[in-house]
mmCIF file of C-alpha atoms in Angstrom:
data_model
loop_
_atom_site.group_PDB
_atom_site.id
_atom_site.type_symbol
_atom_site.label_atom_id
_atom_site.label_comp_id
_atom_site.label_asym_id
_atom_site.label_seq_id
_atom_site.Cartn_x
_atom_site.Cartn_y
_atom_site.Cartn_z
ATOM 1 C CA GLN A 1 18.033 -4.081 0.982
ATOM 2 C CA VAL A 2 15.108 -6.156 2.203
ATOM 3 C CA GLN A 3 12.865 -6.623 -0.392
ATOM 4 C CA PRO A 4 9.005 -6.534 0.927
ATOM 5 C CA VAL A 5 6.648 -9.408 0.130
ATOM 6 C CA GLU A 6 2.897 -8.669 -0.415
ATOM 7 C CA SER A 7 -0.065 -10.987 -0.041
ATOM 8 C CA GLY A 8 -3.557 -10.532 0.342
ATOM 9 C CA GLY A 9 -4.715 -9.767 -2.812
ATOM 10 C CA GLY A 10 -7.721 -11.690 -4.693
ATOM 11 C CA LEU A 11 -10.878 -11.178 -6.671
ATOM 12 C CA VAL A 12 -13.458 -9.362 -4.736
ATOM 13 C CA GLN A 13 -17.060 -7.935 -5.729
ATOM 14 C CA VAL A 14 -17.864 -4.334 -5.790
ATOM 15 C CA GLY A 15 -18.335 -3.220 -2.331
ATOM 16 C CA GLY A 16 -16.443 -5.978 -0.695
ATOM 17 C CA SER A 17 -13.186 -5.777 1.395
ATOM 18 C CA LEU A 18 -9.685 -7.037 1.459
ATOM 19 C CA ARG A 19 -6.699 -6.701 3.747
ATOM 20 C CA LEU A 20 -3.346 -6.552 1.922
ATOM 21 C CA SER A 21 -0.375 -7.358 3.951
ATOM 22 C CA CYS A 22 3.540 -6.441 3.587
ATOM 23 C CA THR A 23 6.297 -8.335 5.502
ATOM 24 C CA ALA A 24 10.054 -8.052 5.061
ATOM 25 C CA SER A 25 10.627 -11.855 5.657
ATOM 26 C CA GLY A 26 10.774 -11.285 9.503
ATOM 27 C CA ARG A 27 13.242 -8.552 9.180
ATOM 28 C CA SER A 28 12.988 -5.013 9.670
ATOM 29 C CA PHE A 29 11.891 -2.738 6.589
ATOM 30 C CA GLU A 30 14.611 -0.490 7.697
ATOM 31 C CA SER A 31 12.813 2.636 6.481
ATOM 32 C CA ASN A 32 11.222 5.734 8.272
ATOM 33 C CA ALA A 33 8.238 5.443 6.273
ATOM 34 C CA MET A 34 6.402 2.606 4.538
ATOM 35 C CA GLY A 35 3.778 2.965 1.851
ATOM 36 C CA TRP A 36 1.373 1.263 -0.467
ATOM 37 C CA PHE A 37 1.121 2.250 -4.132
ATOM 38 C CA ARG A 38 -0.935 0.705 -7.044
ATOM 39 C CA GLN A 39 -0.669 0.078 -10.875
ATOM 40 C CA ALA A 40 -3.855 -0.245 -12.727
ATOM 41 C CA PRO A 41 -3.606 -1.743 -16.272
ATOM 42 C CA GLU A 42 -2.188 0.714 -18.660
ATOM 43 C CA LYS A 43 -1.689 3.378 -16.187
ATOM 44 C CA GLU A 44 1.200 4.957 -14.109
ATOM 45 C CA ARG A 45 1.918 3.499 -10.669
ATOM 46 C CA GLU A 46 0.210 5.965 -8.085
ATOM 47 C CA PHE A 47 0.565 6.674 -4.272
ATOM 48 C CA VAL A 48 -2.104 5.106 -2.113
ATOM 49 C CA ALA A 49 -1.244 5.402 1.517
ATOM 50 C CA ALA A 50 1.706 5.871 3.759
ATOM 51 C CA LEU A 51 2.695 5.860 7.275
ATOM 52 C CA TRP A 52 5.560 6.974 9.475
ATOM 53 C CA TRP A 53 7.040 3.563 10.999
ATOM 54 C CA SER A 54 7.756 5.300 14.398
ATOM 55 C CA ASP A 55 4.164 6.449 15.356
ATOM 56 C CA GLY A 56 2.123 5.300 12.687
ATOM 57 C CA ALA A 57 0.657 8.602 11.421
ATOM 58 C CA PRO A 58 -1.092 7.746 8.041
ATOM 59 C CA TYR A 59 -1.404 9.792 4.952
ATOM 60 C CA TYR A 60 -3.802 9.021 2.097
ATOM 61 C CA GLU A 61 -4.345 9.599 -1.386
ATOM 62 C CA ASP A 62 -7.839 11.422 -1.890
ATOM 63 C CA PHE A 63 -9.268 8.267 -3.399
ATOM 64 C CA ALA A 64 -8.216 6.350 -0.339
ATOM 65 C CA LYS A 65 -9.511 8.503 2.310
ATOM 66 C CA GLY A 66 -12.715 6.985 4.261
ATOM 67 C CA ARG A 67 -12.232 3.402 2.563
ATOM 68 C CA PHE A 68 -8.704 2.560 3.104
ATOM 69 C CA THR A 69 -6.690 2.244 6.472
ATOM 70 C CA ILE A 70 -3.077 1.746 6.686
ATOM 71 C CA SER A 71 -1.451 0.397 9.540
ATOM 72 C CA ARG A 72 1.332 -1.583 11.046
ATOM 73 C CA ASP A 73 2.159 -4.119 13.369
ATOM 74 C CA ALA A 74 5.586 -2.759 14.727
ATOM 75 C CA ALA A 75 6.613 -5.433 16.679
ATOM 76 C CA LYS A 76 6.009 -8.187 13.850
ATOM 77 C CA ASN A 77 7.217 -5.611 10.831
ATOM 78 C CA ILE A 78 4.196 -6.154 9.061
ATOM 79 C CA LEU A 79 2.296 -3.334 6.892
ATOM 80 C CA PHE A 80 -1.187 -3.752 6.247
ATOM 81 C CA LEU A 81 -3.661 -2.109 4.162
ATOM 82 C CA ASP A 82 -7.383 -2.444 4.741
ATOM 83 C CA MET A 83 -9.637 -1.610 1.776
ATOM 84 C CA ASN A 84 -13.192 -1.459 2.363
ATOM 85 C CA ASN A 85 -16.036 -0.459 -0.097
ATOM 86 C CA LEU A 86 -14.158 -1.755 -3.117
ATOM 87 C CA LYS A 87 -14.834 -0.278 -6.531
ATOM 88 C CA PRO A 88 -14.046 -1.433 -10.026
ATOM 89 C CA GLU A 89 -11.324 1.481 -10.454
ATOM 90 C CA ASP A 90 -9.369 -0.068 -7.264
ATOM 91 C CA THR A 91 -8.392 -2.824 -9.664
ATOM 92 C CA ALA A 92 -4.608 -2.935 -9.868
ATOM 93 C CA VAL A 93 -1.650 -4.463 -8.593
ATOM 94 C CA TYR A 94 -0.871 -3.131 -5.087
ATOM 95 C CA TYR A 95 2.833 -2.674 -3.972
ATOM 96 C CA CYS A 96 4.205 -2.094 -0.795
ATOM 97 C CA ALA A 97 7.615 -0.067 -0.735
ATOM 98 C CA ARG A 98 9.827 2.063 1.107
ATOM 99 C CA ALA A 99 8.246 5.639 1.238
ATOM 100 C CA SER A 100 9.544 9.122 1.331
ATOM 101 C CA VAL A 101 7.747 12.433 0.763
ATOM 102 C CA SER A 102 8.880 15.752 -0.679
ATOM 103 C CA ARG A 103 6.813 18.693 -1.060
ATOM 104 C CA GLY A 104 3.767 16.762 -0.434
ATOM 105 C CA ILE A 105 4.325 14.155 -2.696
ATOM 106 C CA TRP A 106 4.992 10.551 -1.771
ATOM 107 C CA THR A 107 7.470 8.171 -3.795
ATOM 108 C CA GLY A 108 8.640 4.733 -3.369
ATOM 109 C CA ASP A 109 11.560 2.591 -3.928
ATOM 110 C CA ASN A 110 12.778 -0.918 -3.016
ATOM 111 C CA TRP A 111 9.386 -2.504 -4.358
ATOM 112 C CA GLY A 112 7.982 -5.569 -3.785
ATOM 113 C CA GLN A 113 6.404 -8.055 -6.469
ATOM 114 C CA GLY A 114 2.853 -6.641 -5.821
ATOM 115 C CA THR A 115 -0.253 -8.497 -5.137
ATOM 116 C CA ARG A 116 -3.298 -8.270 -7.671
ATOM 117 C CA VAL A 117 -6.471 -7.030 -6.710
ATOM 118 C CA THR A 118 -9.579 -7.507 -8.915
ATOM 119 C CA VAL A 119 -12.931 -5.881 -8.386
ATOM 120 C CA SER A 120 -15.659 -7.365 -10.349
ATOM 121 C CA SER A 121 -18.990 -5.486 -10.867
#
């Protein structure tokens, strides 16, 4: 399995923006869908957004709608997450993963190492 590698996290002020990227070291993700998940301190990992690799159709958790945009560069095998109007509650480690959906619930596997996002108020 190709392990994803995330980048782009950092420290940002409330209302700021970040772009996260995820690559498979130049290889294909070998997945029909890819997603972003996050884990805040002392909380369970949760779904953020996912897309179908073939057509880029996106899906978002409610808190991400209108603020986050998931996209991909299919030619370069890169997954992105553009995050705008960041809030302190967005502070978490963000993970890229192979995604799948069942009964409307997105789950991931083949996790990357994650990239930390800290939003300061």
